[in-house]
Amino acid sequence: MTPDEFPRRFAALWGVRDAEALADLVAEDGTMLTLTGLWCEGRKEILAALRAELAGAFARSRLVSGKTDVKPLGPGATLLHQRFVLSGLVDAEGRDAGRIGAILTAVLLVRKAGVEAVTLHFTVIEG
């Protein structure tokens, strides 16, 4: 996987609700800010948060990709911004909660094992 392929991989894994594979996109000692505002340090916390979110409000969600911006930071490092629209959200009673705009921002490093995020923020945005 290349940095350019990272957002497509993220969206595909989100679509099949594979929390473990999503967590594996982040370095073992990486950090993540989730859509519900959880700050996670390390893959174990990231996995727990993703499992909870994908079983809750995002259990039926779908990601539609928007604008992508990939900026090289130096040898083997990339800054990624990927806009998404999430639909199929559910509220606490299981009713349709509409859709939201979100942005995935990640610092990606190319390592022996492939591309992984050292920090990943998946946050709600307006517009």
PDB file of C-alpha atoms in Angstrom:
ATOM      1  CA  MET A   1       0.000   0.000   0.000  1.00  0.00           C
ATOM      2  CA  THR A   2       1.151   3.503  -0.816  1.00  0.00           C
ATOM      3  CA  PRO A   3       0.136   6.720   0.954  1.00  0.00           C
ATOM      4  CA  ASP A   4      -2.192   7.448  -1.999  1.00  0.00           C
ATOM      5  CA  GLU A   5      -3.935   4.095  -1.438  1.00  0.00           C
ATOM      6  CA  PHE A   6      -4.353   4.577   2.328  1.00  0.00           C
ATOM      7  CA  PRO A   7      -7.749   6.364   2.218  1.00  0.00           C
ATOM      8  CA  ARG A   8      -9.249   3.756  -0.123  1.00  0.00           C
ATOM      9  CA  ARG A   9      -8.039   0.990   2.178  1.00  0.00           C
ATOM     10  CA  PHE A  10      -9.448   2.813   5.210  1.00  0.00           C
ATOM     11  CA  ALA A  11     -12.844   3.239   3.507  1.00  0.00           C
ATOM     12  CA  ALA A  12     -12.962  -0.398   2.377  1.00  0.00           C
ATOM     13  CA  LEU A  13     -12.185  -1.676   5.885  1.00  0.00           C
ATOM     14  CA  TRP A  14     -14.750   0.708   7.388  1.00  0.00           C
ATOM     15  CA  GLY A  15     -17.320  -0.644   4.935  1.00  0.00           C
ATOM     16  CA  VAL A  16     -16.868  -4.214   6.183  1.00  0.00           C
ATOM     17  CA  ARG A  17     -16.577  -3.078   9.849  1.00  0.00           C
ATOM     18  CA  ASP A  18     -13.120  -4.638  10.264  1.00  0.00           C
ATOM     19  CA  ALA A  19     -12.001  -2.845  13.438  1.00  0.00           C
ATOM     20  CA  GLU A  20      -8.870  -5.003  13.782  1.00  0.00           C
ATOM     21  CA  ALA A  21      -7.619  -4.254  10.273  1.00  0.00           C
ATOM     22  CA  LEU A  22      -8.444  -0.548  10.732  1.00  0.00           C
ATOM     23  CA  ALA A  23      -6.432  -0.492  13.970  1.00  0.00           C
ATOM     24  CA  ASP A  24      -3.569  -2.219  12.142  1.00  0.00           C
ATOM     25  CA  LEU A  25      -3.346   0.781   9.811  1.00  0.00           C
ATOM     26  CA  VAL A  26      -1.962   2.707  12.806  1.00  0.00           C
ATOM     27  CA  ALA A  27       1.488   2.118  14.299  1.00  0.00           C
ATOM     28  CA  GLU A  28       1.616  -0.012  17.440  1.00  0.00           C
ATOM     29  CA  ASP A  29       2.477   3.101  19.466  1.00  0.00           C
ATOM     30  CA  GLY A  30       0.366   5.444  17.333  1.00  0.00           C
ATOM     31  CA  THR A  31      -2.471   7.727  18.357  1.00  0.00           C
ATOM     32  CA  MET A  32      -5.986   8.243  17.073  1.00  0.00           C
ATOM     33  CA  LEU A  33      -8.777  10.744  17.615  1.00  0.00           C
ATOM     34  CA  THR A  34     -12.060   9.028  16.717  1.00  0.00           C
ATOM     35  CA  LEU A  35     -15.283  10.404  15.289  1.00  0.00           C
ATOM     36  CA  THR A  36     -16.900  10.343  18.735  1.00  0.00           C
ATOM     37  CA  GLY A  37     -13.998  12.293  20.245  1.00  0.00           C
ATOM     38  CA  LEU A  38     -12.121   9.430  21.894  1.00  0.00           C
ATOM     39  CA  TRP A  39      -8.374  10.001  22.200  1.00  0.00           C
ATOM     40  CA  CYS A  40      -6.590   6.649  21.897  1.00  0.00           C
ATOM     41  CA  GLU A  41      -2.937   5.910  22.585  1.00  0.00           C
ATOM     42  CA  GLY A  42      -1.614   2.652  21.182  1.00  0.00           C
ATOM     43  CA  ARG A  43      -3.211   0.047  18.980  1.00  0.00           C
ATOM     44  CA  LYS A  44      -4.988  -1.721  21.853  1.00  0.00           C
ATOM     45  CA  GLU A  45      -6.961   1.427  22.784  1.00  0.00           C
ATOM     46  CA  ILE A  46      -7.577   2.206  19.112  1.00  0.00           C
ATOM     47  CA  LEU A  47      -8.998  -1.263  18.514  1.00  0.00           C
ATOM     48  CA  ALA A  48     -11.316  -1.029  21.532  1.00  0.00           C
ATOM     49  CA  ALA A  49     -12.619   2.382  20.429  1.00  0.00           C
ATOM     50  CA  LEU A  50     -13.168   1.294  16.826  1.00  0.00           C
ATOM     51  CA  ARG A  51     -14.991  -1.869  17.904  1.00  0.00           C
ATOM     52  CA  ALA A  52     -17.336   0.196  20.071  1.00  0.00           C
ATOM     53  CA  GLU A  53     -17.984   2.841  17.425  1.00  0.00           C
ATOM     54  CA  LEU A  54     -18.539   0.334  14.611  1.00  0.00           C
ATOM     55  CA  ALA A  55     -20.996  -1.607  16.783  1.00  0.00           C
ATOM     56  CA  GLY A  56     -22.850   1.564  17.800  1.00  0.00           C
ATOM     57  CA  ALA A  57     -23.642   4.738  15.880  1.00  0.00           C
ATOM     58  CA  PHE A  58     -21.619   3.650  12.843  1.00  0.00           C
ATOM     59  CA  ALA A  59     -22.892   0.049  12.614  1.00  0.00           C
ATOM     60  CA  ARG A  60     -24.641   0.744   9.297  1.00  0.00           C
ATOM     61  CA  SER A  61     -22.612   3.719   8.146  1.00  0.00           C
ATOM     62  CA  ARG A  62     -21.192   4.148   4.688  1.00  0.00           C
ATOM     63  CA  LEU A  63     -18.258   6.295   3.645  1.00  0.00           C
ATOM     64  CA  VAL A  64     -18.256   8.289   0.433  1.00  0.00           C
ATOM     65  CA  SER A  65     -14.878   9.733  -0.481  1.00  0.00           C
ATOM     66  CA  GLY A  66     -14.439  13.390  -1.248  1.00  0.00           C
ATOM     67  CA  LYS A  67     -11.355  15.476  -1.863  1.00  0.00           C
ATOM     68  CA  THR A  68      -7.966  13.922  -1.137  1.00  0.00           C
ATOM     69  CA  ASP A  69      -4.784  15.869  -0.424  1.00  0.00           C
ATOM     70  CA  VAL A  70      -1.464  14.051  -0.039  1.00  0.00           C
ATOM     71  CA  LYS A  71       1.610  16.111   0.824  1.00  0.00           C
ATOM     72  CA  PRO A  72       5.114  14.641   1.125  1.00  0.00           C
ATOM     73  CA  LEU A  73       6.827  15.762   4.328  1.00  0.00           C
ATOM     74  CA  GLY A  74      10.220  14.276   3.553  1.00  0.00           C
ATOM     75  CA  PRO A  75      11.712  10.865   2.783  1.00  0.00           C
ATOM     76  CA  GLY A  76       9.169   8.229   3.767  1.00  0.00           C
ATOM     77  CA  ALA A  77       6.713  10.643   5.451  1.00  0.00           C
ATOM     78  CA  THR A  78       3.395  11.949   4.144  1.00  0.00           C
ATOM     79  CA  LEU A  79       0.566  14.131   5.419  1.00  0.00           C
ATOM     80  CA  LEU A  80      -2.856  12.912   4.280  1.00  0.00           C
ATOM     81  CA  HIS A  81      -6.175  14.779   4.331  1.00  0.00           C
ATOM     82  CA  GLN A  82      -9.190  12.821   3.093  1.00  0.00           C
ATOM     83  CA  ARG A  83     -12.728  14.200   3.166  1.00  0.00           C
ATOM     84  CA  PHE A  84     -15.618  11.778   3.611  1.00  0.00           C
ATOM     85  CA  VAL A  85     -19.371  11.908   3.956  1.00  0.00           C
ATOM     86  CA  LEU A  86     -20.802   9.323   6.351  1.00  0.00           C
ATOM     87  CA  SER A  87     -24.392   8.248   5.923  1.00  0.00           C
ATOM     88  CA  GLY A  88     -26.410   5.483   7.566  1.00  0.00           C
ATOM     89  CA  LEU A  89     -25.726   6.755  11.086  1.00  0.00           C
ATOM     90  CA  VAL A  90     -28.000   5.537  13.882  1.00  0.00           C
ATOM     91  CA  ASP A  91     -28.968   7.182  17.168  1.00  0.00           C
ATOM     92  CA  ALA A  92     -29.195   5.482  20.577  1.00  0.00           C
ATOM     93  CA  GLU A  93     -32.691   4.179  19.732  1.00  0.00           C
ATOM     94  CA  GLY A  94     -31.531   2.745  16.414  1.00  0.00           C
ATOM     95  CA  ARG A  95     -33.180   5.428  14.265  1.00  0.00           C
ATOM     96  CA  ASP A  96     -31.593   7.053  11.233  1.00  0.00           C
ATOM     97  CA  ALA A  97     -29.417   9.942  12.417  1.00  0.00           C
ATOM     98  CA  GLY A  98     -28.682  11.377   8.999  1.00  0.00           C
ATOM     99  CA  ARG A  99     -25.240  12.051   7.622  1.00  0.00           C
ATOM    100  CA  ILE A 100     -22.146  14.001   8.534  1.00  0.00           C
ATOM    101  CA  GLY A 101     -19.034  15.357   6.907  1.00  0.00           C
ATOM    102  CA  ALA A 102     -15.741  14.062   8.245  1.00  0.00           C
ATOM    103  CA  ILE A 103     -12.065  14.412   7.560  1.00  0.00           C
ATOM    104  CA  LEU A 104      -9.330  11.866   8.045  1.00  0.00           C
ATOM    105  CA  THR A 105      -5.974  13.491   8.735  1.00  0.00           C
ATOM    106  CA  ALA A 106      -2.953  11.243   9.158  1.00  0.00           C
ATOM    107  CA  VAL A 107       0.814  11.380   9.258  1.00  0.00           C
ATOM    108  CA  LEU A 108       1.923   8.311   7.325  1.00  0.00           C
ATOM    109  CA  LEU A 109       5.325   6.680   7.447  1.00  0.00           C
ATOM    110  CA  VAL A 110       6.702   4.123   5.032  1.00  0.00           C
ATOM    111  CA  ARG A 111       8.216   1.312   7.102  1.00  0.00           C
ATOM    112  CA  LYS A 112       9.419  -2.216   6.421  1.00  0.00           C
ATOM    113  CA  ALA A 113       5.934  -3.546   7.177  1.00  0.00           C
ATOM    114  CA  GLY A 114       4.387  -1.007   4.784  1.00  0.00           C
ATOM    115  CA  VAL A 115       2.613   2.312   5.232  1.00  0.00           C
ATOM    116  CA  GLU A 116       1.199   3.056   8.655  1.00  0.00           C
ATOM    117  CA  ALA A 117      -0.178   6.091  10.421  1.00  0.00           C
ATOM    118  CA  VAL A 118       1.736   7.379  13.422  1.00  0.00           C
ATOM    119  CA  THR A 119      -1.223   9.622  14.197  1.00  0.00           C
ATOM    120  CA  LEU A 120      -4.695   9.568  12.708  1.00  0.00           C
ATOM    121  CA  HIS A 121      -7.557  11.977  13.376  1.00  0.00           C
ATOM    122  CA  PHE A 122     -10.994  11.066  12.023  1.00  0.00           C
ATOM    123  CA  THR A 123     -13.182  14.002  12.959  1.00  0.00           C
ATOM    124  CA  VAL A 124     -16.534  15.558  12.121  1.00  0.00           C
ATOM    125  CA  ILE A 125     -16.437  18.736  10.049  1.00  0.00           C
ATOM    126  CA  GLU A 126     -18.980  21.229   8.770  1.00  0.00           C
ATOM    127  CA  GLY A 127     -19.459  21.711   5.061  1.00  0.00           C
TER     128      GLY A 127
END
